[in-house]
mmCIF file of N, CA and C in Angstrom:
data_model
loop_
_atom_site.group_PDB
_atom_site.id
_atom_site.type_symbol
_atom_site.label_atom_id
_atom_site.label_comp_id
_atom_site.label_asym_id
_atom_site.label_seq_id
_atom_site.Cartn_x
_atom_site.Cartn_y
_atom_site.Cartn_z
ATOM 1 N N UNK A 265 0.848 -1.185 0.000
ATOM 2 C CA UNK A 265 0.000 0.000 0.000
ATOM 3 C C UNK A 265 0.889 1.243 0.000
ATOM 4 N N UNK A 266 0.780 2.055 -1.049
ATOM 5 C CA UNK A 266 1.594 3.262 -1.012
ATOM 6 C C UNK A 266 0.757 4.456 -0.620
ATOM 7 N N UNK A 267 1.247 5.173 0.378
ATOM 8 C CA UNK A 267 0.529 6.325 0.902
ATOM 9 C C UNK A 267 1.350 7.579 0.659
ATOM 10 N N UNK A 268 0.674 8.624 0.251
ATOM 11 C CA UNK A 268 1.317 9.923 0.122
ATOM 12 C C UNK A 268 0.562 10.862 1.050
ATOM 13 N N UNK A 269 1.284 11.478 1.957
ATOM 14 C CA UNK A 269 0.635 12.369 2.914
ATOM 15 C C UNK A 269 0.316 13.708 2.267
ATOM 16 N N UNK A 270 -0.747 14.359 2.745
ATOM 17 C CA UNK A 270 -1.096 15.670 2.200
ATOM 18 C C UNK A 270 0.038 16.653 2.479
ATOM 19 N N UNK A 271 0.160 17.644 1.609
ATOM 20 C CA UNK A 271 1.222 18.620 1.804
ATOM 21 C C UNK A 271 0.685 20.029 1.623
ATOM 22 N N UNK A 272 1.026 20.907 2.575
ATOM 23 C CA UNK A 272 0.572 22.294 2.452
ATOM 24 C C UNK A 272 1.274 23.020 1.312
ATOM 25 N N UNK A 273 0.694 24.145 0.875
ATOM 26 C CA UNK A 273 1.363 24.950 -0.145
ATOM 27 C C UNK A 273 2.758 25.324 0.349
ATOM 28 N N UNK A 274 3.722 25.313 -0.513
ATOM 29 C CA UNK A 274 5.130 25.654 -0.200
ATOM 30 C C UNK A 274 5.768 24.685 0.788
ATOM 31 N N UNK A 275 5.193 23.504 0.951
ATOM 32 C CA UNK A 275 5.795 22.505 1.830
ATOM 33 C C UNK A 275 5.559 22.797 3.304
ATOM 34 N N UNK A 276 5.935 21.859 4.143
ATOM 35 C CA UNK A 276 5.675 21.965 5.573
ATOM 36 C C UNK A 276 6.373 23.175 6.199
ATOM 37 N N UNK A 277 7.629 23.392 5.858
ATOM 38 C CA UNK A 277 8.353 24.533 6.429
ATOM 39 C C UNK A 277 7.814 25.853 5.917
ATOM 40 N N UNK A 278 7.488 25.895 4.641
ATOM 41 C CA UNK A 278 6.912 27.107 4.071
ATOM 42 C C UNK A 278 5.592 27.457 4.735
ATOM 43 N N UNK A 279 4.800 26.430 5.024
ATOM 44 C CA UNK A 279 3.508 26.635 5.680
ATOM 45 C C UNK A 279 3.712 27.176 7.095
ATOM 46 N N UNK A 280 4.683 26.572 7.797
ATOM 47 C CA UNK A 280 5.003 27.020 9.157
ATOM 48 C C UNK A 280 5.430 28.496 9.134
ATOM 49 N N UNK A 281 6.277 28.850 8.179
ATOM 50 C CA UNK A 281 6.733 30.242 8.059
ATOM 51 C C UNK A 281 5.559 31.176 7.787
ATOM 52 N N UNK A 282 4.629 30.722 6.934
ATOM 53 C CA UNK A 282 3.454 31.523 6.592
ATOM 54 C C UNK A 282 2.599 31.773 7.840
ATOM 55 N N UNK A 283 2.423 30.715 8.647
ATOM 56 C CA UNK A 283 1.645 30.849 9.887
ATOM 57 C C UNK A 283 2.331 31.848 10.816
ATOM 58 N N UNK A 284 3.637 31.670 11.018
ATOM 59 C CA UNK A 284 4.376 32.535 11.935
ATOM 60 C C UNK A 284 4.270 33.994 11.493
ATOM 61 N N UNK A 285 4.364 34.216 10.192
ATOM 62 C CA UNK A 285 4.335 35.575 9.670
ATOM 63 C C UNK A 285 2.948 36.205 9.782
ATOM 64 N N UNK A 286 1.903 35.405 9.619
ATOM 65 C CA UNK A 286 0.551 35.951 9.504
ATOM 66 C C UNK A 286 -0.348 35.769 10.718
ATOM 67 N N UNK A 287 0.074 34.932 11.666
ATOM 68 C CA UNK A 287 -0.779 34.682 12.824
ATOM 69 C C UNK A 287 -0.787 35.914 13.727
ATOM 70 N N UNK A 288 -1.997 36.387 14.017
ATOM 71 C CA UNK A 288 -2.145 37.546 14.905
ATOM 72 C C UNK A 288 -2.520 37.029 16.293
ATOM 73 N N UNK A 289 -1.618 37.192 17.231
ATOM 74 C CA UNK A 289 -1.891 36.746 18.596
ATOM 75 C C UNK A 289 -2.949 37.661 19.202
ATOM 76 N N UNK A 290 -4.073 37.106 19.661
ATOM 77 C CA UNK A 290 -5.103 37.949 20.266
ATOM 78 C C UNK A 290 -4.535 38.786 21.424
ATOM 79 N N UNK A 291 -4.944 40.024 21.503
ATOM 80 C CA UNK A 291 -4.443 40.959 22.519
ATOM 81 C C UNK A 291 -4.569 40.372 23.922
ATOM 82 N N UNK A 292 -5.716 39.758 24.206
ATOM 83 C CA UNK A 292 -5.941 39.177 25.547
ATOM 84 C C UNK A 292 -4.910 38.090 25.860
ATOM 85 N N UNK A 293 -4.529 37.321 24.847
ATOM 86 C CA UNK A 293 -3.543 36.251 25.043
ATOM 87 C C UNK A 293 -2.172 36.858 25.341
ATOM 88 N N UNK A 294 -1.834 37.932 24.637
ATOM 89 C CA UNK A 294 -0.565 38.630 24.901
ATOM 90 C C UNK A 294 -0.550 39.175 26.318
ATOM 91 N N UNK A 295 -1.653 39.858 26.707
ATOM 92 C CA UNK A 295 -1.731 40.461 28.039
ATOM 93 C C UNK A 295 -1.643 39.399 29.132
ATOM 94 N N UNK A 296 -2.264 38.251 28.889
ATOM 95 C CA UNK A 296 -2.274 37.180 29.895
ATOM 96 C C UNK A 296 -0.971 36.389 29.880
ATOM 97 N N UNK A 297 -0.062 36.733 28.964
ATOM 98 C CA UNK A 297 1.207 36.005 28.800
ATOM 99 C C UNK A 297 0.948 34.496 28.744
ATOM 100 N N UNK A 298 0.056 34.134 27.851
ATOM 101 C CA UNK A 298 -0.408 32.757 27.747
ATOM 102 C C UNK A 298 0.748 31.801 27.397
ATOM 103 N N UNK A 299 0.703 30.627 28.011
ATOM 104 C CA UNK A 299 1.694 29.577 27.766
ATOM 105 C C UNK A 299 0.973 28.299 27.406
ATOM 106 N N UNK A 300 1.631 27.451 26.628
ATOM 107 C CA UNK A 300 1.079 26.132 26.374
ATOM 108 C C UNK A 300 0.996 25.807 24.905
ATOM 109 N N UNK A 301 0.374 24.678 24.652
ATOM 110 C CA UNK A 301 0.277 24.174 23.288
ATOM 111 C C UNK A 301 -1.173 24.195 22.855
ATOM 112 N N UNK A 302 -1.418 24.912 21.773
ATOM 113 C CA UNK A 302 -2.730 24.961 21.147
ATOM 114 C C UNK A 302 -2.700 23.920 20.032
ATOM 115 N N UNK A 303 -3.744 23.116 19.932
ATOM 116 C CA UNK A 303 -3.777 22.096 18.871
ATOM 117 C C UNK A 303 -5.109 22.181 18.147
ATOM 118 N N UNK A 304 -5.044 22.282 16.834
ATOM 119 C CA UNK A 304 -6.277 22.219 16.051
ATOM 120 C C UNK A 304 -6.208 21.035 15.096
ATOM 121 N N UNK A 305 -7.375 20.522 14.768
ATOM 122 C CA UNK A 305 -7.506 19.437 13.799
ATOM 123 C C UNK A 305 -8.331 19.947 12.634
ATOM 124 N N UNK A 306 -8.021 19.449 11.446
ATOM 125 C CA UNK A 306 -8.861 19.744 10.298
ATOM 126 C C UNK A 306 -8.722 18.627 9.275
ATOM 127 N N UNK A 307 -9.587 18.664 8.289
ATOM 128 C CA UNK A 307 -9.593 17.641 7.246
ATOM 129 C C UNK A 307 -9.099 18.244 5.944
ATOM 130 N N UNK A 308 -8.276 17.489 5.234
ATOM 131 C CA UNK A 308 -7.870 17.882 3.885
ATOM 132 C C UNK A 308 -8.693 17.014 2.943
ATOM 133 N N UNK A 309 -9.569 17.675 2.186
ATOM 134 C CA UNK A 309 -10.475 16.957 1.287
ATOM 135 C C UNK A 309 -9.699 16.401 0.085
ATOM 136 N N UNK A 310 -10.362 15.549 -0.695
ATOM 137 C CA UNK A 310 -9.727 14.943 -1.871
ATOM 138 C C UNK A 310 -9.238 15.979 -2.872
ATOM 139 N N UNK A 311 -9.891 17.163 -2.888
ATOM 140 C CA UNK A 311 -9.470 18.193 -3.835
ATOM 141 C C UNK A 311 -8.499 19.203 -3.204
ATOM 142 N N UNK A 312 -8.060 18.918 -1.965
ATOM 143 C CA UNK A 312 -7.076 19.780 -1.321
ATOM 144 C C UNK A 312 -7.676 20.906 -0.477
ATOM 145 N N UNK A 313 -9.018 21.048 -0.524
ATOM 146 C CA UNK A 313 -9.650 22.069 0.319
ATOM 147 C C UNK A 313 -9.597 21.624 1.777
ATOM 148 N N UNK A 314 -9.619 22.606 2.675
ATOM 149 C CA UNK A 314 -9.564 22.314 4.106
ATOM 150 C C UNK A 314 -10.956 22.477 4.708
ATOM 151 N N UNK A 315 -11.313 21.579 5.622
ATOM 152 C CA UNK A 315 -12.644 21.638 6.227
ATOM 153 C C UNK A 315 -12.606 21.049 7.637
ATOM 154 N N UNK A 316 -13.773 21.027 8.287
ATOM 155 C CA UNK A 316 -13.947 20.378 9.598
ATOM 156 C C UNK A 316 -12.930 20.834 10.643
ATOM 157 N N UNK A 317 -12.779 22.142 10.785
ATOM 158 C CA UNK A 317 -11.828 22.662 11.765
ATOM 159 C C UNK A 317 -12.346 22.450 13.176
ATOM 160 N N UNK A 318 -11.479 21.984 14.055
ATOM 161 C CA UNK A 318 -11.836 21.814 15.459
ATOM 162 C C UNK A 318 -10.636 22.150 16.321
ATOM 163 N N UNK A 319 -10.914 22.713 17.482
ATOM 164 C CA UNK A 319 -9.847 22.972 18.440
ATOM 165 C C UNK A 319 -9.742 21.733 19.315
ATOM 166 N N UNK A 320 -8.616 21.045 19.247
ATOM 167 C CA UNK A 320 -8.430 19.805 20.009
ATOM 168 C C UNK A 320 -7.915 20.112 21.410
ATOM 169 N N UNK A 321 -7.040 21.098 21.517
ATOM 170 C CA UNK A 321 -6.529 21.506 22.824
ATOM 171 C C UNK A 321 -6.486 23.019 22.821
ATOM 172 N N UNK A 322 -7.265 23.604 23.711
ATOM 173 C CA UNK A 322 -7.417 25.050 23.721
ATOM 174 C C UNK A 322 -6.615 25.651 24.860
ATOM 175 N N UNK A 323 -6.014 26.803 24.618
ATOM 176 C CA UNK A 323 -5.358 27.516 25.708
ATOM 177 C C UNK A 323 -6.074 28.838 25.976
ATOM 178 N N UNK A 324 -7.226 29.009 25.319
ATOM 179 C CA UNK A 324 -8.083 30.147 25.622
ATOM 180 C C UNK A 324 -7.724 31.428 24.885
ATOM 181 N N UNK A 325 -8.393 32.496 25.253
ATOM 182 C CA UNK A 325 -8.165 33.840 24.703
ATOM 183 C C UNK A 325 -8.329 33.904 23.178
ATOM 184 N N UNK A 326 -9.187 33.074 22.639
ATOM 185 C CA UNK A 326 -9.469 33.053 21.189
ATOM 186 C C UNK A 326 -8.248 32.716 20.327
ATOM 187 N N UNK A 327 -7.243 32.095 20.932
ATOM 188 C CA UNK A 327 -6.050 31.730 20.156
ATOM 189 C C UNK A 327 -6.390 30.686 19.100
ATOM 190 N N UNK A 328 -7.254 29.712 19.459
ATOM 191 C CA UNK A 328 -7.644 28.666 18.515
ATOM 192 C C UNK A 328 -8.447 29.215 17.362
ATOM 193 N N UNK A 329 -9.406 30.101 17.681
ATOM 194 C CA UNK A 329 -10.236 30.705 16.628
ATOM 195 C C UNK A 329 -9.367 31.502 15.664
ATOM 196 N N UNK A 330 -8.371 32.204 16.208
ATOM 197 C CA UNK A 330 -7.479 33.013 15.366
ATOM 198 C C UNK A 330 -6.662 32.129 14.425
ATOM 199 N N UNK A 331 -6.228 30.968 14.931
ATOM 200 C CA UNK A 331 -5.447 30.047 14.100
ATOM 201 C C UNK A 331 -6.325 29.448 13.001
ATOM 202 N N UNK A 332 -7.541 29.051 13.361
ATOM 203 C CA UNK A 332 -8.461 28.488 12.368
ATOM 204 C C UNK A 332 -8.781 29.531 11.299
ATOM 205 N N UNK A 333 -9.017 30.761 11.725
ATOM 206 C CA UNK A 333 -9.330 31.837 10.785
ATOM 207 C C UNK A 333 -8.194 32.011 9.777
ATOM 208 N N UNK A 334 -6.960 31.923 10.261
ATOM 209 C CA UNK A 334 -5.800 32.063 9.377
ATOM 210 C C UNK A 334 -5.682 30.865 8.432
ATOM 211 N N UNK A 335 -5.750 29.653 8.977
ATOM 212 C CA UNK A 335 -5.542 28.461 8.146
ATOM 213 C C UNK A 335 -6.643 28.327 7.088
ATOM 214 N N UNK A 336 -7.841 28.826 7.387
ATOM 215 C CA UNK A 336 -8.919 28.830 6.390
ATOM 216 C C UNK A 336 -8.514 29.611 5.131
ATOM 217 N N UNK A 337 -7.597 30.575 5.283
ATOM 218 C CA UNK A 337 -7.154 31.396 4.147
ATOM 219 C C UNK A 337 -6.060 30.714 3.331
ATOM 220 N N UNK A 338 -5.601 29.563 3.792
ATOM 221 C CA UNK A 338 -4.538 28.850 3.098
ATOM 222 C C UNK A 338 -4.981 28.462 1.691
ATOM 223 N N UNK A 339 -4.047 28.484 0.768
ATOM 224 C CA UNK A 339 -4.322 27.920 -0.565
ATOM 225 C C UNK A 339 -4.597 26.435 -0.394
ATOM 226 N N UNK A 340 -5.274 25.821 -1.379
ATOM 227 C CA UNK A 340 -5.517 24.377 -1.275
ATOM 228 C C UNK A 340 -4.208 23.600 -1.124
ATOM 229 N N UNK A 341 -4.283 22.501 -0.417
ATOM 230 C CA UNK A 341 -3.130 21.634 -0.215
ATOM 231 C C UNK A 341 -3.068 20.599 -1.317
ATOM 232 N N UNK A 342 -1.901 19.925 -1.416
ATOM 233 C CA UNK A 342 -1.833 18.714 -2.236
ATOM 234 C C UNK A 342 -2.488 17.638 -1.401
ATOM 235 N N UNK A 343 -3.525 16.986 -1.935
ATOM 236 C CA UNK A 343 -4.231 15.987 -1.120
ATOM 237 C C UNK A 343 -3.366 14.766 -0.840
ATOM 238 N N UNK A 344 -3.798 13.977 0.141
ATOM 239 C CA UNK A 344 -3.136 12.708 0.415
ATOM 240 C C UNK A 344 -3.616 11.668 -0.587
ATOM 241 N N UNK A 345 -2.785 10.692 -0.852
ATOM 242 C CA UNK A 345 -3.135 9.621 -1.792
ATOM 243 C C UNK A 345 -2.908 8.279 -1.138
ATOM 244 N N UNK A 346 -3.793 7.350 -1.468
ATOM 245 C CA UNK A 346 -3.638 5.975 -1.016
ATOM 246 C C UNK A 346 -3.888 5.095 -2.234
ATOM 247 N N UNK A 347 -2.905 4.269 -2.552
ATOM 248 C CA UNK A 347 -3.005 3.392 -3.731
ATOM 249 C C UNK A 347 -3.375 4.171 -4.990
ATOM 250 N N UNK A 348 -2.817 5.366 -5.138
ATOM 251 C CA UNK A 348 -3.040 6.140 -6.355
ATOM 252 C C UNK A 348 -4.309 6.981 -6.364
ATOM 253 N N UNK A 349 -5.126 6.876 -5.335
ATOM 254 C CA UNK A 349 -6.369 7.652 -5.290
ATOM 255 C C UNK A 349 -6.278 8.745 -4.223
ATOM 256 N N UNK A 350 -6.796 9.925 -4.557
ATOM 257 C CA UNK A 350 -6.859 11.001 -3.564
ATOM 258 C C UNK A 350 -7.817 10.581 -2.458
ATOM 259 N N UNK A 351 -7.420 10.807 -1.209
ATOM 260 C CA UNK A 351 -8.261 10.452 -0.065
ATOM 261 C C UNK A 351 -8.362 11.632 0.898
ATOM 262 N N UNK A 352 -9.475 11.655 1.642
ATOM 263 C CA UNK A 352 -9.625 12.639 2.711
ATOM 264 C C UNK A 352 -8.655 12.280 3.832
ATOM 265 N N UNK A 353 -8.006 13.267 4.403
ATOM 266 C CA UNK A 353 -7.057 13.002 5.486
ATOM 267 C C UNK A 353 -7.294 13.960 6.635
ATOM 268 N N UNK A 354 -7.160 13.456 7.829
ATOM 269 C CA UNK A 354 -7.187 14.322 8.999
ATOM 270 C C UNK A 354 -5.800 14.900 9.220
ATOM 271 N N UNK A 355 -5.726 16.074 9.782
ATOM 272 C CA UNK A 355 -4.441 16.727 10.012
ATOM 273 C C UNK A 355 -4.499 17.437 11.356
ATOM 274 N N UNK A 356 -3.415 17.377 12.087
ATOM 275 C CA UNK A 356 -3.319 18.032 13.389
ATOM 276 C C UNK A 356 -2.229 19.076 13.313
ATOM 277 N N UNK A 357 -2.543 20.292 13.756
ATOM 278 C CA UNK A 357 -1.541 21.353 13.718
ATOM 279 C C UNK A 357 -1.379 21.974 15.106
ATOM 280 N N UNK A 358 -0.152 21.890 15.675
ATOM 281 C CA UNK A 358 0.087 22.479 16.993
ATOM 282 C C UNK A 358 0.733 23.861 16.864
ATOM 283 N N UNK A 359 0.473 24.696 17.845
ATOM 284 C CA UNK A 359 1.120 26.002 17.916
ATOM 285 C C UNK A 359 1.493 26.214 19.376
ATOM 286 N N UNK A 360 2.768 26.499 19.625
ATOM 287 C CA UNK A 360 3.240 26.659 21.000
ATOM 288 C C UNK A 360 3.325 28.127 21.382
ATOM 289 N N UNK A 361 2.911 28.393 22.606
ATOM 290 C CA UNK A 361 2.960 29.760 23.124
ATOM 291 C C UNK A 361 3.855 29.812 24.346
ATOM 292 N N UNK A 362 4.583 30.889 24.469
ATOM 293 C CA UNK A 362 5.420 31.119 25.635
ATOM 294 C C UNK A 362 5.335 32.596 25.989
ATOM 295 N N UNK A 363 4.829 32.886 27.182
ATOM 296 C CA UNK A 363 4.687 34.277 27.649
ATOM 297 C C UNK A 363 3.955 35.167 26.659
ATOM 298 N N UNK A 364 2.895 34.638 26.059
ATOM 299 C CA UNK A 364 2.069 35.453 25.172
ATOM 300 C C UNK A 364 2.611 35.618 23.772
ATOM 301 N N UNK A 365 3.690 34.915 23.454
ATOM 302 C CA UNK A 365 4.237 34.958 22.093
ATOM 303 C C UNK A 365 4.311 33.557 21.524
ATOM 304 N N UNK A 366 4.450 33.472 20.214
ATOM 305 C CA UNK A 366 4.621 32.156 19.610
ATOM 306 C C UNK A 366 5.987 31.633 20.010
ATOM 307 N N UNK A 367 6.001 30.405 20.460
ATOM 308 C CA UNK A 367 7.274 29.776 20.792
ATOM 309 C C UNK A 367 7.645 28.912 19.606
ATOM 310 N N UNK A 368 8.743 29.234 18.996
ATOM 311 C CA UNK A 368 9.170 28.479 17.834
ATOM 312 C C UNK A 368 10.149 27.437 18.319
ATOM 313 N N UNK A 369 9.871 26.217 17.950
ATOM 314 C CA UNK A 369 10.788 25.145 18.369
ATOM 315 C C UNK A 369 12.183 25.545 17.913
ATOM 316 N N UNK A 370 13.126 25.450 18.826
ATOM 317 C CA UNK A 370 14.475 25.900 18.478
ATOM 318 C C UNK A 370 15.131 24.873 17.577
ATOM 319 N N UNK A 371 15.164 25.207 16.309
ATOM 320 C CA UNK A 371 15.806 24.316 15.335
ATOM 321 C C UNK A 371 17.318 24.536 15.340
ATOM 322 N N UNK A 372 17.787 25.446 16.182
ATOM 323 C CA UNK A 372 19.205 25.791 16.179
ATOM 324 C C UNK A 372 20.053 24.701 16.820
ATOM 325 N N UNK A 373 19.419 23.796 17.571
ATOM 326 C CA UNK A 373 20.199 22.759 18.264
ATOM 327 C C UNK A 373 20.549 21.583 17.366
ATOM 328 N N UNK A 374 20.182 21.681 16.102
ATOM 329 C CA UNK A 374 20.448 20.578 15.184
ATOM 330 C C UNK A 374 21.938 20.256 15.110
ATOM 331 N N UNK A 375 22.233 18.986 15.072
ATOM 332 C CA UNK A 375 23.631 18.545 14.909
ATOM 333 C C UNK A 375 24.077 18.845 13.480
ATOM 334 N N UNK A 376 25.317 19.270 13.362
ATOM 335 C CA UNK A 376 25.826 19.531 11.991
ATOM 336 C C UNK A 376 26.854 18.499 11.642
#
């Protein structure tokens, strides 16, 4: 069985960069210096459209709604494939917060 996972526009890193650049942290979340991991789930349809947005783990202050609002604006994704056929796929997207700001996983610790 050959599976191809769905891919966001500009690839996974490009998508992450797009989120970081465009995500507006709600004022209340900044003021509250919110910490933690926000997780949303959504479906990538056979045609690459995104649907069925849900907040799986909420940290409050409308952070989840803001993320869903942004991801809804994403260009269509490359759909997932199973045995050569496009299939609907579930997708989970986490966003980390530290002191009211986006916490970006430190990729600087990579071994060279």
